[in-house]
PDB file of C-alpha atoms in Angstrom:
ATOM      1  CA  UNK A   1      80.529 -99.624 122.927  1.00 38.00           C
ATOM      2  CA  UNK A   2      77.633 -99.460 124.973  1.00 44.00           C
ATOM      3  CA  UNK A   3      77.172 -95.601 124.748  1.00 46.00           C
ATOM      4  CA  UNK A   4      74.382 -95.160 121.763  1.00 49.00           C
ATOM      5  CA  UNK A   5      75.861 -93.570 118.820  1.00 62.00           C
ATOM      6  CA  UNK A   6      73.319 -90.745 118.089  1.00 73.00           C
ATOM      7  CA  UNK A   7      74.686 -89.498 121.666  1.00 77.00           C
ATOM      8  CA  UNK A   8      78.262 -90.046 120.893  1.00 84.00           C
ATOM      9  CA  UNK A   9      78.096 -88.571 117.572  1.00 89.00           C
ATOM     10  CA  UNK A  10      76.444 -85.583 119.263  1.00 89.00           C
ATOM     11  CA  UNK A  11      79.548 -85.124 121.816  1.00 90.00           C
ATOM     12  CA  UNK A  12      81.800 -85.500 118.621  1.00 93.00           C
ATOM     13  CA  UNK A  13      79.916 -82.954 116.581  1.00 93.00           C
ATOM     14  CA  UNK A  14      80.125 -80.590 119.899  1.00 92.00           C
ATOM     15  CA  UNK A  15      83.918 -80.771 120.142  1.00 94.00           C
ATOM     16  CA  UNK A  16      84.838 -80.572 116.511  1.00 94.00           C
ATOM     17  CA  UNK A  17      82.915 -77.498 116.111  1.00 93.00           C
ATOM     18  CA  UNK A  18      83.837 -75.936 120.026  1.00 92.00           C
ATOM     19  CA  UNK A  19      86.646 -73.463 119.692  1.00 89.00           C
ATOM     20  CA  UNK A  20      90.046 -74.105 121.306  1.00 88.00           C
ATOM     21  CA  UNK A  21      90.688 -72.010 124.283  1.00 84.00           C
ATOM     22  CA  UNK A  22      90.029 -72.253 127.905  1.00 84.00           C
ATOM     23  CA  UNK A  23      85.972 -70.913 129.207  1.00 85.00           C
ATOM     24  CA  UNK A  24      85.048 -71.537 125.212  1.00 88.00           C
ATOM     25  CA  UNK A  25      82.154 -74.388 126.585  1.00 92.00           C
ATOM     26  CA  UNK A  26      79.310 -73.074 129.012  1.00 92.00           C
ATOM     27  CA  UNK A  27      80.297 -75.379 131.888  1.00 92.00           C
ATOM     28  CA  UNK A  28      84.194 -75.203 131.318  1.00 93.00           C
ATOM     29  CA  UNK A  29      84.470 -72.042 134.378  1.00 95.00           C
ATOM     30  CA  UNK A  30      87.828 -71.288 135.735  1.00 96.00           C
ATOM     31  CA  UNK A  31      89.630 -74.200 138.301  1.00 96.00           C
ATOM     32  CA  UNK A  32      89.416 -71.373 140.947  1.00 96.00           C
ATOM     33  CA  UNK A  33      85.488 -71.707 141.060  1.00 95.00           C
ATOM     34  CA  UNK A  34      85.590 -74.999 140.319  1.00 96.00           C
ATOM     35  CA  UNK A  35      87.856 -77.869 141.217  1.00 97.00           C
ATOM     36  CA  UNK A  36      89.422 -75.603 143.655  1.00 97.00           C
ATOM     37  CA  UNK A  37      86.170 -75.797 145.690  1.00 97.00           C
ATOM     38  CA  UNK A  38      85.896 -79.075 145.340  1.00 98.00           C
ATOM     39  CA  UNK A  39      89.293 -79.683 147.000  1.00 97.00           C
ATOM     40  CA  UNK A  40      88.405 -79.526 150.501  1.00 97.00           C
ATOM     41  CA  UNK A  41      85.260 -81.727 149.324  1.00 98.00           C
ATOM     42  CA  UNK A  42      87.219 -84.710 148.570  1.00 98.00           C
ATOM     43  CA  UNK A  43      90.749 -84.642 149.437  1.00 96.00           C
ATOM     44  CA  UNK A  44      89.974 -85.977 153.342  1.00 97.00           C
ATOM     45  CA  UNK A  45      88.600 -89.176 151.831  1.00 97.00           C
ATOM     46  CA  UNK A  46      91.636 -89.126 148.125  1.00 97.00           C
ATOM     47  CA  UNK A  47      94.247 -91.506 148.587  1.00 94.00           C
ATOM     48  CA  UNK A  48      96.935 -88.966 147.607  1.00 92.00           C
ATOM     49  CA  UNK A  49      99.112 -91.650 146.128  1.00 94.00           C
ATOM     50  CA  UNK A  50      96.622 -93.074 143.925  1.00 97.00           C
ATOM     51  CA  UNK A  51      96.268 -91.793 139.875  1.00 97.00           C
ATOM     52  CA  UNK A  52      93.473 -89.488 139.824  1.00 98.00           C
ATOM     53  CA  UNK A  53      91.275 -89.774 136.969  1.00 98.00           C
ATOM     54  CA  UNK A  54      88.908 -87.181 135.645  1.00 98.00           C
ATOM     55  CA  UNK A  55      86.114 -88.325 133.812  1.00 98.00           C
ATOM     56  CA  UNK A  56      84.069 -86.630 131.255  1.00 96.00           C
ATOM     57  CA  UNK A  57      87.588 -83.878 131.074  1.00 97.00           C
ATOM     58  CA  UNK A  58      86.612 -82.406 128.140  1.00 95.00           C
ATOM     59  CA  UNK A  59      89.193 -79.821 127.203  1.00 95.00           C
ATOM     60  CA  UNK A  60      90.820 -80.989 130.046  1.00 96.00           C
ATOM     61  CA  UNK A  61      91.209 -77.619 132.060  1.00 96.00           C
ATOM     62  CA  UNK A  62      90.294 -79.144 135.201  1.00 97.00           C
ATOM     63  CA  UNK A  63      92.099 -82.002 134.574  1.00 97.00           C
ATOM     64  CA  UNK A  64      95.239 -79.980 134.287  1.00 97.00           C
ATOM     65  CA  UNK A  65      94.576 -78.241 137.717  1.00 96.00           C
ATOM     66  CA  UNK A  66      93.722 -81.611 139.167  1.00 96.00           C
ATOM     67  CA  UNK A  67      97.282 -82.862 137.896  1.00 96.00           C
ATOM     68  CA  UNK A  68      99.076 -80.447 140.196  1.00 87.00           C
ATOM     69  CA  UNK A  69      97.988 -82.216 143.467  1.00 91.00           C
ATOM     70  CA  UNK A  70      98.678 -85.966 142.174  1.00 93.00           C
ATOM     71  CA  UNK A  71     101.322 -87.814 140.832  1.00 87.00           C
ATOM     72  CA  UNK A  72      99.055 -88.655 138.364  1.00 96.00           C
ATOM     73  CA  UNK A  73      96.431 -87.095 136.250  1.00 98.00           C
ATOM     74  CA  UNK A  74      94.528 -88.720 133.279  1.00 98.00           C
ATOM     75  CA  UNK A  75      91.544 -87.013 131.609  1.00 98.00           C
ATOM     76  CA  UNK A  76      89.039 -89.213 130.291  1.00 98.00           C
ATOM     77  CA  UNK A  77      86.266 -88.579 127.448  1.00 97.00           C
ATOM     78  CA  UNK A  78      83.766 -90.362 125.014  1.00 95.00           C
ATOM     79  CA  UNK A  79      84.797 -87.638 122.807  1.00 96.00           C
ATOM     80  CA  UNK A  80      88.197 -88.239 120.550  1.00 96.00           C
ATOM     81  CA  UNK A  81      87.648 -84.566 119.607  1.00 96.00           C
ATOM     82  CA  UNK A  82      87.318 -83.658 122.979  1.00 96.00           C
ATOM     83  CA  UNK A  83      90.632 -85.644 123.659  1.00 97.00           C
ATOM     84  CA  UNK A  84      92.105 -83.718 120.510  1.00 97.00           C
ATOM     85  CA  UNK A  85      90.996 -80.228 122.551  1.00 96.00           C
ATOM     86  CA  UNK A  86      92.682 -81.624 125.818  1.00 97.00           C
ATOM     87  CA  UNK A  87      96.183 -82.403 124.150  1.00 97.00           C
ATOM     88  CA  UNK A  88      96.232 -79.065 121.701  1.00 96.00           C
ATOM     89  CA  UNK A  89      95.956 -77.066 125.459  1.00 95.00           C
ATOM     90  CA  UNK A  90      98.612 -78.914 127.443  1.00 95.00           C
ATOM     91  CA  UNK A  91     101.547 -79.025 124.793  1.00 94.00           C
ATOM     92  CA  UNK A  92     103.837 -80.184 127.941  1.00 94.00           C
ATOM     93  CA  UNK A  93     101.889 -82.742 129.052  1.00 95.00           C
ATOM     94  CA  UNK A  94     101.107 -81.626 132.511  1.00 95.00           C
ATOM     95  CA  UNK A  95      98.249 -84.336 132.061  1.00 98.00           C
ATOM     96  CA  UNK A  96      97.186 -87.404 129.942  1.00 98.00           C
ATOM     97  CA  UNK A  97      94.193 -87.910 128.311  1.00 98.00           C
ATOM     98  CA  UNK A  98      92.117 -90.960 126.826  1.00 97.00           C
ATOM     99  CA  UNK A  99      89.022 -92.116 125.101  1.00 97.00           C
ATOM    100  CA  UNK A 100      87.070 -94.157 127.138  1.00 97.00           C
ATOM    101  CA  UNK A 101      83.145 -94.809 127.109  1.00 95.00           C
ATOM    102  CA  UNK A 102      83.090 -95.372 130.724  1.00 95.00           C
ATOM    103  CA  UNK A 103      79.729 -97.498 130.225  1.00 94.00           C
ATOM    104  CA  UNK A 104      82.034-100.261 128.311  1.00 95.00           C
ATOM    105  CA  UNK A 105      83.677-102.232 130.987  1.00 96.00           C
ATOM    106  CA  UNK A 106      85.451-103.927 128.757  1.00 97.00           C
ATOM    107  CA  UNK A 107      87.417-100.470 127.948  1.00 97.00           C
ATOM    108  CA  UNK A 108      87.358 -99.553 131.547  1.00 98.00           C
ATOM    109  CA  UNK A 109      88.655-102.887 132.939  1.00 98.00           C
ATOM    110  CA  UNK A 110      91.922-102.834 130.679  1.00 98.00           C
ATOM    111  CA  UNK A 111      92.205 -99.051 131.779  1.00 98.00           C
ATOM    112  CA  UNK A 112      91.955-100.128 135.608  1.00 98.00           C
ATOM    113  CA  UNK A 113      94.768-102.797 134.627  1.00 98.00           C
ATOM    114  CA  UNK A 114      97.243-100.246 133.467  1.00 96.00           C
ATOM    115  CA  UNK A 115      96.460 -97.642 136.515  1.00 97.00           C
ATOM    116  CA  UNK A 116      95.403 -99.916 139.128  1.00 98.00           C
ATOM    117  CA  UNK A 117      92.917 -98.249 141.499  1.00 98.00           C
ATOM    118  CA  UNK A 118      92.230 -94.687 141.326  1.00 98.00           C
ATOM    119  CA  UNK A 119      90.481 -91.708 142.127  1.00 98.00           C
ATOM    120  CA  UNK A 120      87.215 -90.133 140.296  1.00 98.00           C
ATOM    121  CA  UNK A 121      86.227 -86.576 139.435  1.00 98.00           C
ATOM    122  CA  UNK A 122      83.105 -86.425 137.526  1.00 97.00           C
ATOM    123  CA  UNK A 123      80.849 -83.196 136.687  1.00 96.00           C
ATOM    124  CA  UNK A 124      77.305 -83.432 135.396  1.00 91.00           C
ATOM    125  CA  UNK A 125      78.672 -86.767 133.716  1.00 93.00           C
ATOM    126  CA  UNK A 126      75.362 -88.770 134.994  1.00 92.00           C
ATOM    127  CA  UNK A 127      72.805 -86.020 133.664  1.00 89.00           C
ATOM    128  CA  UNK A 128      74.855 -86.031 130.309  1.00 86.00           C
ATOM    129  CA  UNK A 129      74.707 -90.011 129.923  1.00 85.00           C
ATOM    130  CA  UNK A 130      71.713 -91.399 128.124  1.00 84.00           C
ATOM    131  CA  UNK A 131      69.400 -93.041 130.909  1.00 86.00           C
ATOM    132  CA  UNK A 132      69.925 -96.440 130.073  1.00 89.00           C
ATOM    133  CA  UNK A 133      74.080 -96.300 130.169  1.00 91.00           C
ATOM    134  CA  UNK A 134      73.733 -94.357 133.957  1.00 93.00           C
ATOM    135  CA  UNK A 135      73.765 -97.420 135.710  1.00 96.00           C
ATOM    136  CA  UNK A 136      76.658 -99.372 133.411  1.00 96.00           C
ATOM    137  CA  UNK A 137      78.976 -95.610 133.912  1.00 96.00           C
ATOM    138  CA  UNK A 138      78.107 -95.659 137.713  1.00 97.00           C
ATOM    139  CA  UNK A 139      79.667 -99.396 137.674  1.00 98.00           C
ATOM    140  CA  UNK A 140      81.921 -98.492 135.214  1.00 98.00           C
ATOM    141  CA  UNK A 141      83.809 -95.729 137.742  1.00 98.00           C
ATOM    142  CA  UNK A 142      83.650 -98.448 140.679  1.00 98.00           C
ATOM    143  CA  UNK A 143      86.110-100.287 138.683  1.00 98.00           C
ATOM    144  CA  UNK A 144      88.157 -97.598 138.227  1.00 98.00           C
ATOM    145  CA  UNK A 145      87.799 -96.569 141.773  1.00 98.00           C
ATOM    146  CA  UNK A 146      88.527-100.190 142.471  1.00 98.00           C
ATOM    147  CA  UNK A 147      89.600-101.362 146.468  1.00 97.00           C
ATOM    148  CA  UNK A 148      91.196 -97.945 147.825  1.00 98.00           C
ATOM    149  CA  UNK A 149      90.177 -94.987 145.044  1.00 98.00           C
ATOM    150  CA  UNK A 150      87.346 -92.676 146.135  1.00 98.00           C
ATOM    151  CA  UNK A 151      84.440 -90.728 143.717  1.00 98.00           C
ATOM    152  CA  UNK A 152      83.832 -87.424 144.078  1.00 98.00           C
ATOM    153  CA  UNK A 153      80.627 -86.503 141.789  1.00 98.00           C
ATOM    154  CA  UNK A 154      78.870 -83.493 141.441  1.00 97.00           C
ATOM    155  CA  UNK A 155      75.491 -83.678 139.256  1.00 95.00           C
ATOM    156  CA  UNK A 156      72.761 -81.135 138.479  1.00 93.00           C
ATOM    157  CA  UNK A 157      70.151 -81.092 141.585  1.00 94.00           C
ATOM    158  CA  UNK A 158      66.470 -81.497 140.305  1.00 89.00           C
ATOM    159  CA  UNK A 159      66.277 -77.400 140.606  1.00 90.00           C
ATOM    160  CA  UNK A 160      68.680 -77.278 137.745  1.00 88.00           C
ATOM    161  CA  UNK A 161      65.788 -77.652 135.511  1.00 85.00           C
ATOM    162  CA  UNK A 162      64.267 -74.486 136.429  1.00 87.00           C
ATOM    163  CA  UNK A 163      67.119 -72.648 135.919  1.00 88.00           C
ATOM    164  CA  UNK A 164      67.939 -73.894 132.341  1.00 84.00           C
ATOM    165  CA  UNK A 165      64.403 -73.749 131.424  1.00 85.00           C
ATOM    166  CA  UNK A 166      64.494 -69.926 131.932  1.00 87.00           C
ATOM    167  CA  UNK A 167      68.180 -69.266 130.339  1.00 86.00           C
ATOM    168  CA  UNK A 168      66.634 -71.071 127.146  1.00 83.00           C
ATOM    169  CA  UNK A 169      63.320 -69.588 127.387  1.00 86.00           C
ATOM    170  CA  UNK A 170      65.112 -65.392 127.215  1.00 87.00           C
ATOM    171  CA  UNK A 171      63.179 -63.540 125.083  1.00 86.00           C
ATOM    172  CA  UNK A 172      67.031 -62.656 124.148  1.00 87.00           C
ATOM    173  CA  UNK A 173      67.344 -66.095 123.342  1.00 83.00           C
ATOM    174  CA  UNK A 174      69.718 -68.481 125.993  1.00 86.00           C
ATOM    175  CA  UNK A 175      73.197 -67.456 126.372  1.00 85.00           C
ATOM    176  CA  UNK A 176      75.660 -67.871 123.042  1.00 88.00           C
ATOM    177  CA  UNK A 177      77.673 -71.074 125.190  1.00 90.00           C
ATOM    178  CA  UNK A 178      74.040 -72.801 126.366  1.00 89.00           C
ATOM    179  CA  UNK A 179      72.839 -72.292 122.805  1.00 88.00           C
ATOM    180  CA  UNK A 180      75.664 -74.172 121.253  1.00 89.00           C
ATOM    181  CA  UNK A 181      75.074 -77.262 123.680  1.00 86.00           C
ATOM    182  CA  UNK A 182      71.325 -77.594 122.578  1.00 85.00           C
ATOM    183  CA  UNK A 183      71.865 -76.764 119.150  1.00 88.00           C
ATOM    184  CA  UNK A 184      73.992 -80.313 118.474  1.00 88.00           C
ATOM    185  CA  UNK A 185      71.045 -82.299 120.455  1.00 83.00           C
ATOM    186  CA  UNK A 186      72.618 -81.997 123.842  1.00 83.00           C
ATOM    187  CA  UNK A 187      70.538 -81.335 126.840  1.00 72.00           C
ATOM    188  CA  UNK A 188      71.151 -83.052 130.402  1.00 69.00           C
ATOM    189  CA  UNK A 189      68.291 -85.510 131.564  1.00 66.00           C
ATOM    190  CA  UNK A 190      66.493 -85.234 134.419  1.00 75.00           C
ATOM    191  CA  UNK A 191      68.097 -87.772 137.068  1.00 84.00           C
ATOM    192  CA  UNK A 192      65.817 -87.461 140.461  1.00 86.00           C
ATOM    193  CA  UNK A 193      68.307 -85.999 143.248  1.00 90.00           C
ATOM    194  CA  UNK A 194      68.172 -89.594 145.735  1.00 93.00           C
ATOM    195  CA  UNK A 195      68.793 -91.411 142.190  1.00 93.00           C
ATOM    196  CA  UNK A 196      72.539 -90.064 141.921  1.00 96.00           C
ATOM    197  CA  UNK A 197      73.411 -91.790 145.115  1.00 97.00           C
ATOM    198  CA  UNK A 198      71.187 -94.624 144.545  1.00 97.00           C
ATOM    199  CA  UNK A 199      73.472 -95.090 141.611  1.00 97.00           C
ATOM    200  CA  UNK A 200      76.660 -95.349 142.931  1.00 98.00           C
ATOM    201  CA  UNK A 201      75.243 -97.845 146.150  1.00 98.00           C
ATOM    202  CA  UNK A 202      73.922-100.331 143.530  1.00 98.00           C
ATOM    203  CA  UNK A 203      77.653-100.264 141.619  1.00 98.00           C
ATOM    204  CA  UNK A 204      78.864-101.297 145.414  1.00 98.00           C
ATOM    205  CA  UNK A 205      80.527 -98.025 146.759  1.00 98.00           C
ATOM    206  CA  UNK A 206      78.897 -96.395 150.244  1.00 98.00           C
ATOM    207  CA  UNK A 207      78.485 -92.340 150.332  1.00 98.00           C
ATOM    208  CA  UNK A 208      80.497 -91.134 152.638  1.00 98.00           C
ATOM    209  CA  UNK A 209      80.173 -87.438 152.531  1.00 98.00           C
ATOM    210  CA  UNK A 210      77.499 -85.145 150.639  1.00 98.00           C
ATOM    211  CA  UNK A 211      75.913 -81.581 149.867  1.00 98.00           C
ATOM    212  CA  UNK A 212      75.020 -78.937 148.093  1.00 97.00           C
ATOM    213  CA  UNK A 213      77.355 -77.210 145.919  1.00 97.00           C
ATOM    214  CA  UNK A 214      76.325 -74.950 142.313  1.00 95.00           C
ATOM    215  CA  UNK A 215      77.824 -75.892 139.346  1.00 94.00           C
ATOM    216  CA  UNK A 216      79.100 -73.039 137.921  1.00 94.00           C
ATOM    217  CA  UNK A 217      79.389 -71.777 134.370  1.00 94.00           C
ATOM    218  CA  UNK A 218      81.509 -69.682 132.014  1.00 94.00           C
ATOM    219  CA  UNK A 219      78.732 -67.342 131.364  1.00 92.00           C
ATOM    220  CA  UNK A 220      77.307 -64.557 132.679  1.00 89.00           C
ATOM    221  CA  UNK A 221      73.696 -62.466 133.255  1.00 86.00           C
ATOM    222  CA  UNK A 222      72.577 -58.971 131.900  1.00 85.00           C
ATOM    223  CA  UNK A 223      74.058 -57.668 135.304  1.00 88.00           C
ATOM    224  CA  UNK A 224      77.336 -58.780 135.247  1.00 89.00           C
ATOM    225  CA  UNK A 225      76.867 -61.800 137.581  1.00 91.00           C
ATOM    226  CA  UNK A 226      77.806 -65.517 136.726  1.00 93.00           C
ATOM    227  CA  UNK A 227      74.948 -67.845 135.941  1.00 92.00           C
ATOM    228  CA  UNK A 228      75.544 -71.059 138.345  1.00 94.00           C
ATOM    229  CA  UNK A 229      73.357 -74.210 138.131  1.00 93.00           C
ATOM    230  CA  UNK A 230      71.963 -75.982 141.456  1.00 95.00           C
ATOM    231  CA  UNK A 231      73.956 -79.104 141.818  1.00 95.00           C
ATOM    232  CA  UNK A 232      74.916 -81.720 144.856  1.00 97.00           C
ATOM    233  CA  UNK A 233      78.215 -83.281 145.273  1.00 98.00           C
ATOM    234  CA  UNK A 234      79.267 -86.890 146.698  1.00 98.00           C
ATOM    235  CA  UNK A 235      81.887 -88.567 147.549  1.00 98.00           C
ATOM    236  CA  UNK A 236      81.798 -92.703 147.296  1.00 98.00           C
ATOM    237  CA  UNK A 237      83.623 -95.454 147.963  1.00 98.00           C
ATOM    238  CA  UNK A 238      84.428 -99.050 149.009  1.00 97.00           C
ATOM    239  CA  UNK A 239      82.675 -99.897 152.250  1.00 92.00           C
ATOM    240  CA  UNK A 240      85.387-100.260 155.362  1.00 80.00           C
TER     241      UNK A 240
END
């Protein structure tokens, strides 16, 4: 495993003690504001008959959506418990799900065997990865994405900061779903906005679409309106 194991144990500890349900995790918003918008984003570029694999699923709720528009869904995870949350909330297996430390290539190479190539969803995976693995993950989802699968990633713009900074900083106290993620020693890592990209050309995919999108979360402000989180979106692939 290539992943270090204070930061796995941390994801472990995180979905043991997260409560089943779907919207029990701060970033874990309905599909409708979510992979719904996202849609549009990548499906142009999707091979449609290709497995889609979601990476970093979870509790696998947009993995589930996801599963509706290909033959194919699996949810991927560092996080057995996080698997364990993703099977108790799809009791007919509308999806499947796996542990995989996409930094391990190992791991990912035998999964790429059994799927062939296939397409990537990732959200605020990169910011959550420990900065020495980002680069190993990056190449670890080319060789998932292999000859024809695309990537569609969407990671925390360098704004995101600010934002989090100030939910934390409440004289309230941050909200009761942000609080549990830094209270088991989870807190996403800066990542420079050109490195995301920069990435995914070293692993030997080409952008071929980009913007500006908010990540958006489960919870909510004094005034009733939901608290998103600047983010940009890509989507990668084999050059032509």
């Amino acid at each position: 495993m290539n992943v270090s194991s204070g930061y796995s144990q941390a994801w472990e500890s995180f979905w043991r003690d997260a409560p089943d349900g779907e919207g029990s995790v701060f970033w874990d918003a309905e599909p409708e504001v979510t992979a719904a918008l996202h849609l549009p984003l990548f499906e142009p570029y999707f091979h449609a008959a290709l497995p889609l694999a979601d990476m970093g699923c979870g509790n696998g709720r947009q993995t589930r959506y996801l599963a509706g528009r290909y033959d194919r869904a699996v949810g991927l995870d560092l996080s057995a418990a996080a698997v364990e949350h993703a099977r108790r909330q799809d009791p007919h297996g509308t999806a499947e799900y796996q542990r995989l430390d996409g930094a391990d290539l190992t791991s990912v190479r035998r999964l790429h065997a059994e799927l062939g190539d296939a397409n990537v969803y990732l959200r605020g995976v990169l910011h959550q990865c420990e900065p020495e693995d980002r680069a190993a993950l990056a190449e670890g989802i080319a060789e998932l994405a292999g000859e024809r699968g695309r990537v569609f990633a969407l990671e925390l713009a360098g704004t995101a900061k600010g934002v989090l900074l100030g939910l934390a900083q409440r004289p309230q106290g941050p909200p009761a779903k942000l609080a549990a993620v830094f209270e088991h020693g989870i807190a996403p890592g800066e990542v420079l906005d050109e490195a995301v990209p920069g990435f995914f050309r070293a692993a030997g995919l080409e952008v071929l679409a980009h913007g500006e999108l908010p990540l958006t979360t489960t919870e909510h402000r004094p005034d009733g309106t939901r608290i998103e989180v600047p983010a940009n979106w890509l989507v990668a692939g084999r050059p032509a």
